[in-house]
Amino acid sequence: MHQHDDAQEIPPGCPAHGKVPLYGPQFGSDPEATYAYLRSLGPSAAVDIAPEVEVELVTSYDAALYILQNPGSFVRDSRRWNALNEGRVPEDSPALPMMGYRPNALFSDGAAHARLRQAVVDSLATVNELKLVRQTQQSADYLISQFGAEPRGQAELMAAYAQPLPLLVFSDLFGCPPELGDRVIVGISGIFEGTPGADEVLGGALAELIALKRRRPGYDLTTKLMEHPAQLTDEEVLHQLVTLLSGGTAPLAAAIGTSAALFLSEDGQAALPVEDAVARTLWNYAPIANYAGHYATHDVELGGRVLKAGDPILICFAAANTDPKLAQHREQLSTKAHLAFGAGPHACPAKDPAFMIAVTAVESLLNRLPDIEMRVPFKDLTWAPTPWSRSLVTLPVRFTPRTLRAAAAADPARAHTAQPTAAAPQRTATPTPQAPKAPAQPRGLFSRFLAWTRGE
């Protein structure tokens, strides 16, 4: 992993005085250089997470763990955010969708948090691990069937595989019918892409899904949340679903893409088990790079800096995990000691299913396309210039195409193509005029996936 040669040197693009911008192509091209510089300033430093949005960024592993595990002094309710309450945050800031308050477990504290989190934890506990693996494998099979027969034997794995796979798995887990699953995917994808109106699309689709489950409960995550003894309101169920989607799709896509790239890279990583490639991703390329907004309940001193009550404090999981102070004993730490899933009372409740999905996704790819390889070296891959996630922009690969004949041989159950039979002679009849049919609406990703599983 690249380390900056001189931690005291200001990385390219960072101002010699003032706050460091944690966005844009210069930051995205070498975030480790920025983190190395910030570490030279102490366990935390002031940065701009977006234009005109200042936060305190914690880069030290020990300091991050202290804040994450100290809910008495550091809370998550962003309604305490001083600058936002004083009108100093631009209304169209890209930081607002990520940091603004939502009535879910992520932004709650105390008893309210415990109630919402318990409902989520208990509902996730009902997910059958073997079924989850099968869901992931089936989603992987479908996506590979779409790009694996490409005559040139080339694909871009982020768009064709890593990004859509978690969307299919979660739509299935939520118990979405085809059309609602399509809209959920369009909505959550639009939120991460900054598409106007995406919030409304997602909210409307989830509201309809909840209403459907009120009428017809199922054996799915949505129904389990609704039936939990905590008696969540429909609005609370909706916001927990949004949290699960936002925390489980884009970060999981990043983990799948980076893990596959590490495994396939020319750095010798391919000798490692897939589980180790995923673990290395979580340590060195934390999918959620900077997040977990906290607000001190009173002024707190940290490494000689005063963190004022009500000012936002973000955890740099990426920098904390690669803190040089861990270098001497990181090998002795548990493989799960990284902070990629957070820590303390707000640690990700779905970390085990997420790890399982990532491992299964990479294994499925290698099993279905055994000679797959990267078309560019790992060091030349580009990363999304965003502060929130550590995600590859593209992952170009090549492989031997799966022909239709080979695909049918590998899975005869889906080889539904029948030979045409000779039809009996028919007398020609005068056709009856019919009203023209409306053109069929194109089916979305989830509808196409479900149709494929049924052999349609």
XYZ file of C-alpha atoms in Angstrom:
456
model
C 0.000 0.000 0.000
C 1.324 3.453 -0.879
C 2.638 5.500 2.020
C 3.615 9.131 1.757
C 7.400 9.539 1.972
C 7.297 12.520 4.333
C 4.368 12.861 6.698
C 5.305 16.494 7.295
C 5.096 17.375 3.607
C 1.814 18.913 2.545
C 0.282 16.682 -0.128
C -0.398 18.148 -3.581
C -3.519 20.262 -3.697
C -3.696 20.864 0.060
C -3.377 24.455 1.263
C -0.330 25.292 3.340
C -2.628 27.062 5.766
C -6.246 26.438 6.613
C -8.389 23.335 6.260
C -7.560 20.386 4.051
C -10.186 19.535 1.387
C -11.240 15.895 1.537
C -12.817 15.812 -1.916
C -11.938 16.293 -5.573
C -9.635 14.470 -7.994
C -6.389 15.386 -6.210
C -7.593 13.903 -2.949
C -9.081 10.909 -4.761
C -5.843 10.168 -6.620
C -3.838 9.708 -3.404
C -5.897 9.876 -0.200
C -3.102 8.186 1.776
C -0.906 11.243 1.204
C -3.607 13.460 2.709
C -4.074 11.120 5.667
C -0.299 11.037 6.287
C -0.221 14.824 6.402
C -3.228 14.983 8.711
C -1.581 12.501 11.090
C 1.353 14.886 11.422
C -1.062 17.410 12.938
C -2.178 15.094 15.743
C -4.909 12.508 16.345
C -7.429 14.793 14.655
C -7.472 17.824 12.383
C -9.923 20.235 10.775
C -10.870 19.372 7.186
C -13.501 20.394 4.668
C -15.582 17.307 3.960
C -17.383 19.317 1.256
C -17.167 22.943 0.117
C -17.867 25.207 3.123
C -18.495 22.230 5.416
C -15.869 21.911 8.150
C -15.529 18.826 10.343
C -12.955 17.484 12.756
C -11.467 14.316 11.232
C -10.040 11.664 13.563
C -7.159 9.759 11.951
C -5.705 7.970 15.001
C -6.832 4.372 15.664
C -6.752 4.854 19.445
C -8.612 8.178 19.301
C -11.208 6.735 16.908
C -11.803 3.775 19.212
C -12.102 6.123 22.202
C -14.808 8.198 20.509
C -16.690 5.217 19.088
C -16.782 3.525 22.497
C -17.640 6.594 24.575
C -21.324 7.399 23.908
C -21.569 9.410 27.115
C -19.390 12.179 25.693
C -19.882 11.691 21.934
C -23.403 11.276 20.510
C -24.703 10.690 16.989
C -27.758 12.972 16.813
C -26.826 15.488 14.111
C -29.546 17.897 15.205
C -26.790 19.194 17.501
C -24.739 20.333 14.476
C -23.849 23.970 15.234
C -23.061 25.150 11.707
C -26.224 23.586 10.303
C -28.403 25.133 12.997
C -26.777 28.518 12.368
C -27.350 28.374 8.609
C -23.672 28.056 7.716
C -24.055 24.841 5.673
C -25.085 25.344 2.015
C -28.582 23.994 1.405
C -27.386 22.018 -1.614
C -24.283 20.643 0.101
C -23.460 17.015 -0.771
C -22.654 16.562 2.921
C -26.301 16.950 3.984
C -27.634 13.620 2.616
C -24.773 11.852 4.407
C -24.721 13.815 7.691
C -28.244 15.216 8.063
C -30.481 13.737 10.748
C -32.741 10.784 9.951
C -34.950 9.000 12.507
C -33.001 5.757 12.420
C -30.626 3.819 14.663
C -27.580 5.452 13.058
C -28.522 8.950 14.228
C -30.083 7.994 17.580
C -28.662 7.691 21.076
C -29.571 6.158 24.408
C -32.876 4.340 24.793
C -34.139 5.399 21.350
C -31.055 3.925 19.726
C -31.253 0.731 21.774
C -34.874 0.162 20.752
C -34.296 0.690 17.016
C -31.011 -1.204 16.945
C -32.474 -4.209 18.746
C -35.217 -4.453 16.141
C -32.610 -4.427 13.377
C -30.287 -6.907 15.120
C -33.097 -9.355 15.903
C -34.493 -9.134 12.376
C -31.082 -9.737 10.809
C -30.634 -12.740 13.091
C -33.551 -14.440 11.323
C -31.695 -14.417 7.990
C -30.615 -17.956 7.183
C -26.893 -18.000 6.339
C -27.172 -20.804 3.807
C -30.067 -19.054 2.103
C -28.076 -15.815 2.017
C -25.165 -17.609 0.358
C -27.540 -19.121 -2.214
C -29.124 -15.712 -2.867
C -25.676 -14.227 -3.435
C -24.618 -17.094 -5.708
C -27.812 -16.832 -7.722
C -27.380 -13.070 -8.126
C -23.777 -13.643 -9.173
C -24.814 -16.312 -11.691
C -27.331 -13.974 -13.273
C -24.907 -11.070 -13.619
C -22.138 -13.292 -14.976
C -24.595 -14.758 -17.487
C -25.158 -11.206 -18.759
C -21.544 -10.202 -19.330
C -19.769 -13.581 -19.323
C -20.773 -14.456 -22.891
C -19.490 -11.147 -24.255
C -17.660 -12.172 -27.471
C -14.571 -10.101 -26.750
C -14.232 -11.642 -23.287
C -13.988 -8.257 -21.590
C -16.033 -6.524 -18.919
C -15.989 -3.652 -16.440
C -16.674 -5.417 -13.153
C -17.739 -2.473 -11.015
C -20.724 -1.598 -13.218
C -21.462 -5.125 -14.442
C -20.996 -7.051 -11.199
C -19.869 -5.422 -7.944
C -22.428 -2.607 -7.920
C -25.615 -4.446 -8.980
C -24.998 -7.631 -6.953
C -25.759 -6.190 -3.466
C -28.834 -4.447 -4.900
C -30.237 -7.776 -6.067
C -29.467 -9.479 -2.757
C -31.081 -6.747 -0.645
C -34.166 -6.484 -2.848
C -34.591 -10.217 -2.333
C -33.973 -9.991 1.426
C -36.559 -7.224 1.732
C -39.164 -9.373 -0.022
C -39.712 -6.961 -2.898
C -42.024 -7.922 -5.766
C -40.485 -7.230 -9.195
C -41.744 -3.706 -9.871
C -41.058 -2.433 -6.344
C -37.605 -4.001 -6.380
C -36.859 -2.133 -9.607
C -37.866 1.172 -8.021
C -35.917 0.505 -4.819
C -32.803 -0.104 -6.906
C -33.367 3.038 -8.987
C -33.898 5.091 -5.812
C -30.901 3.921 -3.780
C -28.617 4.043 -6.834
C -29.804 7.575 -7.559
C -29.057 8.728 -4.025
C -25.423 7.652 -4.308
C -25.190 9.134 -7.814
C -26.772 12.423 -6.742
C -29.801 12.021 -9.048
C -32.513 14.624 -8.316
C -35.685 13.063 -6.912
C -34.004 9.779 -5.958
C -34.980 10.234 -2.291
C -38.644 10.461 -3.288
C -38.417 7.396 -5.544
C -36.853 5.302 -2.788
C -39.199 6.559 -0.091
C -42.275 5.943 -2.233
C -41.204 2.422 -3.162
C -40.414 1.453 0.441
C -43.697 2.940 1.675
C -45.566 0.784 -0.845
C -43.530 -2.253 0.197
C -44.424 -1.711 3.864
C -48.111 -1.283 3.000
C -47.924 -4.517 0.988
C -46.393 -6.402 3.913
C -49.131 -5.084 6.217
C -51.639 -6.791 3.921
C -49.554 -9.844 3.085
C -46.744 -10.575 5.569
C -43.902 -12.749 4.355
C -40.729 -14.443 5.550
C -38.537 -11.464 4.766
C -36.560 -8.762 6.547
C -39.259 -6.121 6.055
C -41.915 -8.280 7.709
C -39.570 -9.217 10.582
C -38.924 -5.539 11.307
C -42.645 -4.796 11.243
C -43.490 -7.707 13.549
C -40.726 -7.023 16.081
C -41.863 -6.532 19.712
C -40.411 -2.992 19.603
C -43.506 -2.139 17.525
C -41.862 0.186 15.058
C -44.121 2.586 13.217
C -44.242 2.365 9.428
C -42.065 5.475 9.228
C -39.500 3.912 11.566
C -39.474 0.703 9.516
C -38.924 2.742 6.359
C -35.937 4.577 7.822
C -34.339 1.370 9.123
C -34.682 -0.119 5.629
C -33.020 2.973 4.155
C -30.171 2.578 6.651
C -29.694 -1.075 5.751
C -29.737 -0.234 2.045
C -27.335 2.687 2.245
C -24.969 0.873 4.581
C -25.173 -2.433 2.770
C -25.101 -1.663 -0.939
C -22.522 0.956 -1.968
C -19.961 -0.038 0.714
C -20.487 -3.712 -0.093
C -20.019 -2.999 -3.795
C -16.749 -1.248 -2.954
C -15.611 -4.215 -0.856
C -16.455 -6.730 -3.599
C -14.661 -4.712 -6.283
C -11.514 -4.039 -4.261
C -11.335 -7.616 -2.935
C -11.627 -9.029 -6.451
C -8.953 -6.612 -7.671
C -6.606 -7.548 -4.822
C -7.082 -11.246 -5.478
C -6.482 -10.841 -9.205
C -3.629 -8.356 -8.909
C -0.073 -9.097 -9.918
C 1.194 -8.384 -6.408
C 1.075 -12.012 -5.343
C -2.270 -11.563 -3.612
C -3.783 -14.371 -5.672
C -1.995 -16.902 -3.470
C -4.205 -15.848 -0.561
C -7.636 -17.278 0.234
C -10.556 -15.093 -0.782
C -11.354 -14.468 2.894
C -7.900 -12.929 3.333
C -8.370 -10.690 0.291
C -11.634 -9.385 1.780
C -10.010 -8.907 5.199
C -7.118 -7.024 3.585
C -9.620 -4.781 1.835
C -11.334 -3.989 5.130
C -8.001 -3.160 6.756
C -6.265 -1.218 3.972
C -9.101 0.105 1.798
C -11.985 0.648 4.212
C -15.111 0.801 1.986
C -16.605 3.485 4.240
C -13.568 5.734 4.423
C -14.832 8.733 6.417
C -18.140 8.731 8.265
C -19.791 8.101 11.657
C -20.568 11.696 12.603
C -20.281 12.366 16.337
C -20.992 15.468 18.416
C -19.318 16.113 21.742
C -21.819 16.816 24.527
C -19.279 19.163 26.123
C -15.953 20.649 25.071
C -13.353 17.853 24.963
C -9.573 18.058 24.601
C -8.040 15.528 22.224
C -4.316 15.599 21.483
C -4.016 19.263 22.353
C -7.043 20.311 20.297
C -10.353 21.347 21.802
C -13.348 19.631 20.210
C -16.251 21.983 20.823
C -19.672 20.715 21.823
C -21.972 20.510 18.809
C -19.234 20.611 16.164
C -19.155 17.523 13.892
C -16.453 14.915 14.424
C -15.992 12.312 11.688
C -14.037 9.083 12.001
C -11.507 8.403 9.257
C -11.761 4.616 9.213
C -9.312 4.489 6.315
C -6.583 6.353 8.214
C -7.303 4.701 11.572
C -6.932 1.222 10.074
C -3.586 2.131 8.498
C -2.288 4.063 11.526
C 1.517 3.491 11.560
C 1.307 2.956 15.328
C -0.468 -0.335 14.570
C 2.264 -1.548 12.222
C 4.344 -3.280 14.887
C 1.557 -5.371 16.346
C -1.205 -5.442 13.725
C -0.321 -9.014 12.799
C -1.085 -10.002 16.381
C -4.449 -8.273 16.355
C -7.592 -10.166 15.531
C -8.391 -10.110 11.835
C -11.612 -8.377 12.911
C -9.885 -5.629 14.915
C -10.166 -3.217 11.996
C -12.688 -0.391 12.255
C -14.221 -0.849 8.798
C -17.508 -1.849 10.453
C -17.163 0.710 13.251
C -17.021 -0.157 16.950
C -18.967 0.453 20.122
C -22.764 0.705 20.393
C -23.178 1.859 16.778
C -21.015 -0.851 15.172
C -22.523 -2.260 12.000
C -25.096 -4.915 12.985
C -24.735 -6.645 9.606
C -20.961 -7.089 9.546
C -21.054 -10.901 9.430
C -23.622 -11.109 6.584
C -21.717 -8.370 4.721
C -18.436 -10.287 4.991
C -20.184 -13.461 3.826
C -21.741 -11.730 0.805
C -18.393 -10.218 -0.222
C -16.546 -13.549 0.044
C -19.293 -15.433 -1.809
C -19.412 -12.810 -4.572
C -15.669 -13.041 -5.242
C -15.652 -16.845 -5.031
C -18.590 -17.093 -7.445
C -16.781 -14.867 -9.930
C -13.639 -17.017 -9.787
C -15.597 -20.262 -10.052
C -17.656 -19.162 -13.061
C -14.776 -17.433 -14.879
C -11.688 -19.366 -13.751
C -9.256 -17.608 -16.098
C -10.420 -14.083 -15.337
C -7.624 -11.515 -15.029
C -7.235 -7.757 -14.725
C -6.468 -5.714 -17.822
C -4.478 -3.112 -15.865
C -2.194 -3.432 -12.818
C -3.751 -2.790 -9.414
C -1.598 0.307 -8.887
C -3.064 1.910 -12.027
C -6.705 1.548 -10.994
C -8.498 4.791 -10.205
C -10.562 5.532 -7.100
C -13.730 7.569 -6.762
C -12.820 11.132 -5.661
C -15.255 11.151 -2.752
C -14.504 11.419 0.976
C -17.194 8.976 2.020
C -16.111 5.745 0.372
C -13.020 4.022 -0.941
C -14.331 2.554 -4.157
C -12.805 1.755 -7.510
C -14.171 3.743 -10.432
C -13.654 0.858 -12.849
C -12.278 -2.672 -12.734
C -11.512 -3.785 -16.317
C -11.028 -7.546 -16.742
C -10.709 -10.147 -19.480
C -11.672 -13.820 -19.603
C -12.629 -16.639 -21.943
C -16.275 -15.965 -22.907
C -18.906 -18.367 -21.657
C -20.699 -19.468 -24.812
C -24.408 -20.166 -24.716
C -23.635 -23.858 -25.218
C -21.213 -23.887 -22.280
C -23.638 -21.978 -20.080
C -26.410 -24.473 -20.849
C -24.084 -27.401 -20.171
C -23.073 -25.892 -16.837
C -26.694 -25.465 -15.771
C -29.081 -27.706 -17.785
C -32.050 -26.628 -15.657
C -32.012 -23.262 -17.387
C -31.569 -24.584 -20.915
C -35.218 -24.051 -21.766
C -34.736 -23.526 -25.480
C -36.902 -26.131 -27.208
C -36.667 -27.194 -30.821
C -39.640 -25.978 -32.872
C -42.162 -28.642 -33.772
C -44.006 -28.901 -37.062
C -47.386 -27.284 -36.770
C -50.504 -28.853 -38.236
C -51.769 -27.154 -41.414
C -54.132 -24.320 -40.575
C -56.839 -22.801 -42.749
C -56.244 -19.151 -43.391
C -58.780 -16.983 -41.620
C -59.506 -13.333 -42.116
C -57.736 -11.549 -39.273
C -59.926 -9.635 -36.868
C -58.831 -6.021 -36.489
C -57.428 -5.365 -33.002
C -56.520 -2.203 -31.188
C -52.783 -1.613 -31.226
C -51.049 -2.771 -28.035
C -49.211 -0.274 -25.930
C -45.465 -0.802 -26.123
C -44.152 -2.918 -23.255
C -42.280 -0.991 -20.616
C -38.657 -2.083 -20.226
C -38.148 -4.217 -17.153
C -35.775 -3.082 -14.456
C -32.803 -4.966 -13.033
C -34.721 -6.862 -10.341
C -37.551 -7.816 -12.704
C -35.054 -9.175 -15.227
C -33.274 -11.105 -12.499
C -36.492 -12.693 -11.208
C -37.558 -13.571 -14.751
C -34.178 -15.244 -15.314
C -34.512 -17.301 -12.116
C -37.868 -18.561 -13.431
C -36.357 -19.459 -16.794
C -38.445 -16.889 -18.672
